[in-house]
PDB file of C-alpha atoms in Angstrom:
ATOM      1  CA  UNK A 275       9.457  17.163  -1.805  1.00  0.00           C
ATOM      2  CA  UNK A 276       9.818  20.864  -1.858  1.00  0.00           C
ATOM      3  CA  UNK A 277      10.680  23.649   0.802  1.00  0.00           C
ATOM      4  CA  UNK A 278       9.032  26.994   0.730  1.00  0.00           C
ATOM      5  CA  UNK A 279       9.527  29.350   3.838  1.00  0.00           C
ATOM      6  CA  UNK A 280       9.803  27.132   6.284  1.00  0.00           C
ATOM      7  CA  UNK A 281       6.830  24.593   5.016  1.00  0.00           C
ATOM      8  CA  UNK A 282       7.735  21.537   3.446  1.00  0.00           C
ATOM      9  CA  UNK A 283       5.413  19.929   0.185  1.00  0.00           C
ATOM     10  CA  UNK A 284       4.978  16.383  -0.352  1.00  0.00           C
ATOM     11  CA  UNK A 285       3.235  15.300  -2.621  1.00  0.00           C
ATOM     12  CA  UNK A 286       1.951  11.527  -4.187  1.00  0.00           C
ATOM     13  CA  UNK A 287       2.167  10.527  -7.591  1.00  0.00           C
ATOM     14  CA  UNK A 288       0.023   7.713  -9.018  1.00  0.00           C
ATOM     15  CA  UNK A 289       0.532   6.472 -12.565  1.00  0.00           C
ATOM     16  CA  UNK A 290      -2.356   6.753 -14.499  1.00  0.00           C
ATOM     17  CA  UNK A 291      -2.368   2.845 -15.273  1.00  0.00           C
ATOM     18  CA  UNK A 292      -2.781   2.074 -11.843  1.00  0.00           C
ATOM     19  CA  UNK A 293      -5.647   4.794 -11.531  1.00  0.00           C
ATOM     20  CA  UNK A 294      -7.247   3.661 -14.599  1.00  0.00           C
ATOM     21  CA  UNK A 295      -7.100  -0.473 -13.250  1.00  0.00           C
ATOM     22  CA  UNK A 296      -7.967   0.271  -9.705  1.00  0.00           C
ATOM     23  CA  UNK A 297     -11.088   2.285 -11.411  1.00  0.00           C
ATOM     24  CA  UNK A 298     -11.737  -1.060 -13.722  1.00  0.00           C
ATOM     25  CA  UNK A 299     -11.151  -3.150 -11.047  1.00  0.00           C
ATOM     26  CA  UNK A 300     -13.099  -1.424  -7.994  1.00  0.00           C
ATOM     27  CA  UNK A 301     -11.456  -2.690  -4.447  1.00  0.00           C
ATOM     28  CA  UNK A 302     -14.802  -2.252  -2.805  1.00  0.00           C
ATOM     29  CA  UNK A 303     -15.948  -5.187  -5.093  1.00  0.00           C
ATOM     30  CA  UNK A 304     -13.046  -6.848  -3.653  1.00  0.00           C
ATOM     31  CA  UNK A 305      -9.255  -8.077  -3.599  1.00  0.00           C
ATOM     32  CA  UNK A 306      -8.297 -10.450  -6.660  1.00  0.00           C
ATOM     33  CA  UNK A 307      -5.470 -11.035  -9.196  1.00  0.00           C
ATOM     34  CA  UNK A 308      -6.605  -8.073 -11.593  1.00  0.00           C
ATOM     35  CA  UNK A 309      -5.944  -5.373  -8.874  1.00  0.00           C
ATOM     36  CA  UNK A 310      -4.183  -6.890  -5.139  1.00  0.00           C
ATOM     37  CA  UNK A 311      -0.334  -5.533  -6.798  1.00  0.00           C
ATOM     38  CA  UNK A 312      -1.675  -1.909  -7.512  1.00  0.00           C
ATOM     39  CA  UNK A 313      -3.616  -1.688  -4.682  1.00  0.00           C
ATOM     40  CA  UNK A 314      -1.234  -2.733  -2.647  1.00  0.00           C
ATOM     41  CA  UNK A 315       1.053  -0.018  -4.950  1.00  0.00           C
ATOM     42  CA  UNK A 316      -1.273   2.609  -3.660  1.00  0.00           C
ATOM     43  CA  UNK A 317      -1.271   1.991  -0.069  1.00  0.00           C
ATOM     44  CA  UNK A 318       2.151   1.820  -0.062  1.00  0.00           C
ATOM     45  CA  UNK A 319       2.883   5.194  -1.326  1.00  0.00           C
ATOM     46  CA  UNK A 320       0.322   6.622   0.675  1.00  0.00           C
ATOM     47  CA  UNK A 321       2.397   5.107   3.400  1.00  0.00           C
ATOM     48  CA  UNK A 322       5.336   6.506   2.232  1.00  0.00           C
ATOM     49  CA  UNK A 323       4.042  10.028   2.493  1.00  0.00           C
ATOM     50  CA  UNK A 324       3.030   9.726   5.973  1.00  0.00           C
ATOM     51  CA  UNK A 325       5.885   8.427   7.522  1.00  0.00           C
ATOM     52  CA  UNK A 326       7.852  11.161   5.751  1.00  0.00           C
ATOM     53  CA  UNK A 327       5.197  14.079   6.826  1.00  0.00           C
ATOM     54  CA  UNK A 328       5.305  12.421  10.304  1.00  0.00           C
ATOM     55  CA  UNK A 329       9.332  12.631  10.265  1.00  0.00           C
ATOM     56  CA  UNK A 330       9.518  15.895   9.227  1.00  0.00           C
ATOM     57  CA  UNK A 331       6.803  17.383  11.632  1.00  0.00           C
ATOM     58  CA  UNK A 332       9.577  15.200  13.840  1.00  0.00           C
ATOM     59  CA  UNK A 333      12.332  17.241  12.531  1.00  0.00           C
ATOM     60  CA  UNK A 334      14.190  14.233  11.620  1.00  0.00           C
ATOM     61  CA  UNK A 335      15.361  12.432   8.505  1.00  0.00           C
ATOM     62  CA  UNK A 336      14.048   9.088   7.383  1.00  0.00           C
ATOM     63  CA  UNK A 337      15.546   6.256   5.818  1.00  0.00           C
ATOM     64  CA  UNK A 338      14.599   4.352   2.848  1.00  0.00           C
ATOM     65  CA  UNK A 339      14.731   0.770   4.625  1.00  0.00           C
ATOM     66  CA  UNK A 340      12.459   2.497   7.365  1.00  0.00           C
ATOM     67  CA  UNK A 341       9.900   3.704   4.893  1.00  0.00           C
ATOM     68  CA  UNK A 342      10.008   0.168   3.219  1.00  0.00           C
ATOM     69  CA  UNK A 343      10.004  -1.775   6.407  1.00  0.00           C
ATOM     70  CA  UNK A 344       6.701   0.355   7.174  1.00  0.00           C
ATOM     71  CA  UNK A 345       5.085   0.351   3.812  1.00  0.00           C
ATOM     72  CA  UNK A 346       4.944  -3.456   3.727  1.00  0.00           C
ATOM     73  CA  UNK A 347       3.802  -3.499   7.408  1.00  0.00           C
ATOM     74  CA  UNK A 348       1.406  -1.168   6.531  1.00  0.00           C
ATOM     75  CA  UNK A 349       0.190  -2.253   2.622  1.00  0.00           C
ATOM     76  CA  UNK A 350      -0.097  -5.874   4.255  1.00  0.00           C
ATOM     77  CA  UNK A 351      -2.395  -5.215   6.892  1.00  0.00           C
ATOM     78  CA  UNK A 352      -4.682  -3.147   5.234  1.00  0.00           C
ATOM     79  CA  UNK A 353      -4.819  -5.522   2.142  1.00  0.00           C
ATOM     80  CA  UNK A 354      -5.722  -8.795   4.951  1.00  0.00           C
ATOM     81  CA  UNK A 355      -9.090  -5.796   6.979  1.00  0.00           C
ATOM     82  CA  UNK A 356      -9.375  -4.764   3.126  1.00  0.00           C
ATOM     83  CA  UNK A 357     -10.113  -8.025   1.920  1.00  0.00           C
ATOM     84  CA  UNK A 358     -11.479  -9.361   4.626  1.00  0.00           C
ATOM     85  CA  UNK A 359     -14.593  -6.628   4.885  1.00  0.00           C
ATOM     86  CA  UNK A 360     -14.695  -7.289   1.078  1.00  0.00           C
ATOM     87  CA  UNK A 361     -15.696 -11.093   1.606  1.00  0.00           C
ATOM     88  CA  UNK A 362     -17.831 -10.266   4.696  1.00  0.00           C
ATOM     89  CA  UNK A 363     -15.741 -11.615   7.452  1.00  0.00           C
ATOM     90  CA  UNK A 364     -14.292 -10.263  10.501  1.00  0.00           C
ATOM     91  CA  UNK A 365     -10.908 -11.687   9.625  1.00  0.00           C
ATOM     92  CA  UNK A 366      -9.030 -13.474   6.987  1.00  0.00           C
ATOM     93  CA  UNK A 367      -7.971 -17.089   7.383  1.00  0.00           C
ATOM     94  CA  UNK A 368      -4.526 -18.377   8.527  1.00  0.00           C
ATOM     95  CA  UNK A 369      -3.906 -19.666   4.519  1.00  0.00           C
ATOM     96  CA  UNK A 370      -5.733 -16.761   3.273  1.00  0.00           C
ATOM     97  CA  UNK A 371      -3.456 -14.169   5.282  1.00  0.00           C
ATOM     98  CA  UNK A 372      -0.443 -16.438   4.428  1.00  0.00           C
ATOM     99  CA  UNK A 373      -1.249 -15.974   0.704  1.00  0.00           C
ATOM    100  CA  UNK A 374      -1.813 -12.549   0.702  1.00  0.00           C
ATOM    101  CA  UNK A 375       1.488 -12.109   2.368  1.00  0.00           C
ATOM    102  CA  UNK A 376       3.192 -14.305  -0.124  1.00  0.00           C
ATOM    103  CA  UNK A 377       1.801 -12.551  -3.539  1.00  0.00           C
ATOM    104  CA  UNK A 378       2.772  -9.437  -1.808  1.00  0.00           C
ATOM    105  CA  UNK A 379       6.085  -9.356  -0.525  1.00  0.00           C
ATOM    106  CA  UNK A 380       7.611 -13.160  -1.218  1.00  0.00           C
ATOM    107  CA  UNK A 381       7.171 -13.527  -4.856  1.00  0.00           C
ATOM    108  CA  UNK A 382       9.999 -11.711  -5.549  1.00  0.00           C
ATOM    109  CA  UNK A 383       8.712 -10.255  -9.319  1.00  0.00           C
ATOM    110  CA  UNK A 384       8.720  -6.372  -8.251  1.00  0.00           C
ATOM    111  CA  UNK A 385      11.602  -5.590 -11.078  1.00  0.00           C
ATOM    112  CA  UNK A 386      10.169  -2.659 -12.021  1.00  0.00           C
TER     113      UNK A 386
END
């Protein structure tokens, strides 16, 4: 984040890994074990950079456990439309929403 009279730049970084497996694994072709984590990754920091652009349009400071607490909102939901559009369907299933929720925030194997 950088100031420069009076405007403030954000900006998004996205390793070139996860570029290079989201490209090899193309979302539109679907949600699976080869590319759910970085997609998820993605939306997440795209997340991230809204809810700090929206705070400081706001004028007011953000905290980390905010933009967490919205990033999984956020990187869950649009993974269960995501996926769902991707297999055709209107919604997920209970078990298929409850297993997208648990390989993306209860696994607990985010170390790095």
């Amino acid at each position: 984040m950088h100031h420069l009279a009076g405007a403030c730049l954000v900006s998004v970084y996205y390793p070139d890994r996860l570029v290079a497996n989201l490209e090899r694994h193309d979302p539109n072709r679907g949600l699976n074990e080869h590319n759910l984590r970085d997609f998820s990754a993605f939306v997440e920091e795209l997340a991230h950079f809204l809810q700090v652009a929206a705070c400081l349009q706001r004028e007011r400071e953000v905290s980390a456990l905010e933009l967490e607490l919205h990033a999984n909102v956020t990187k869950v939901l649009v993974a269960w439309l995501f996926l769902a559009r991707t297999l055709g369907k209107e919604r997920l299933e209970p078990a298929e929403r409850d297993a997208v929720v648990h390989d993306l925030l209860e696994r607990g194997d985010y170390g790095d």
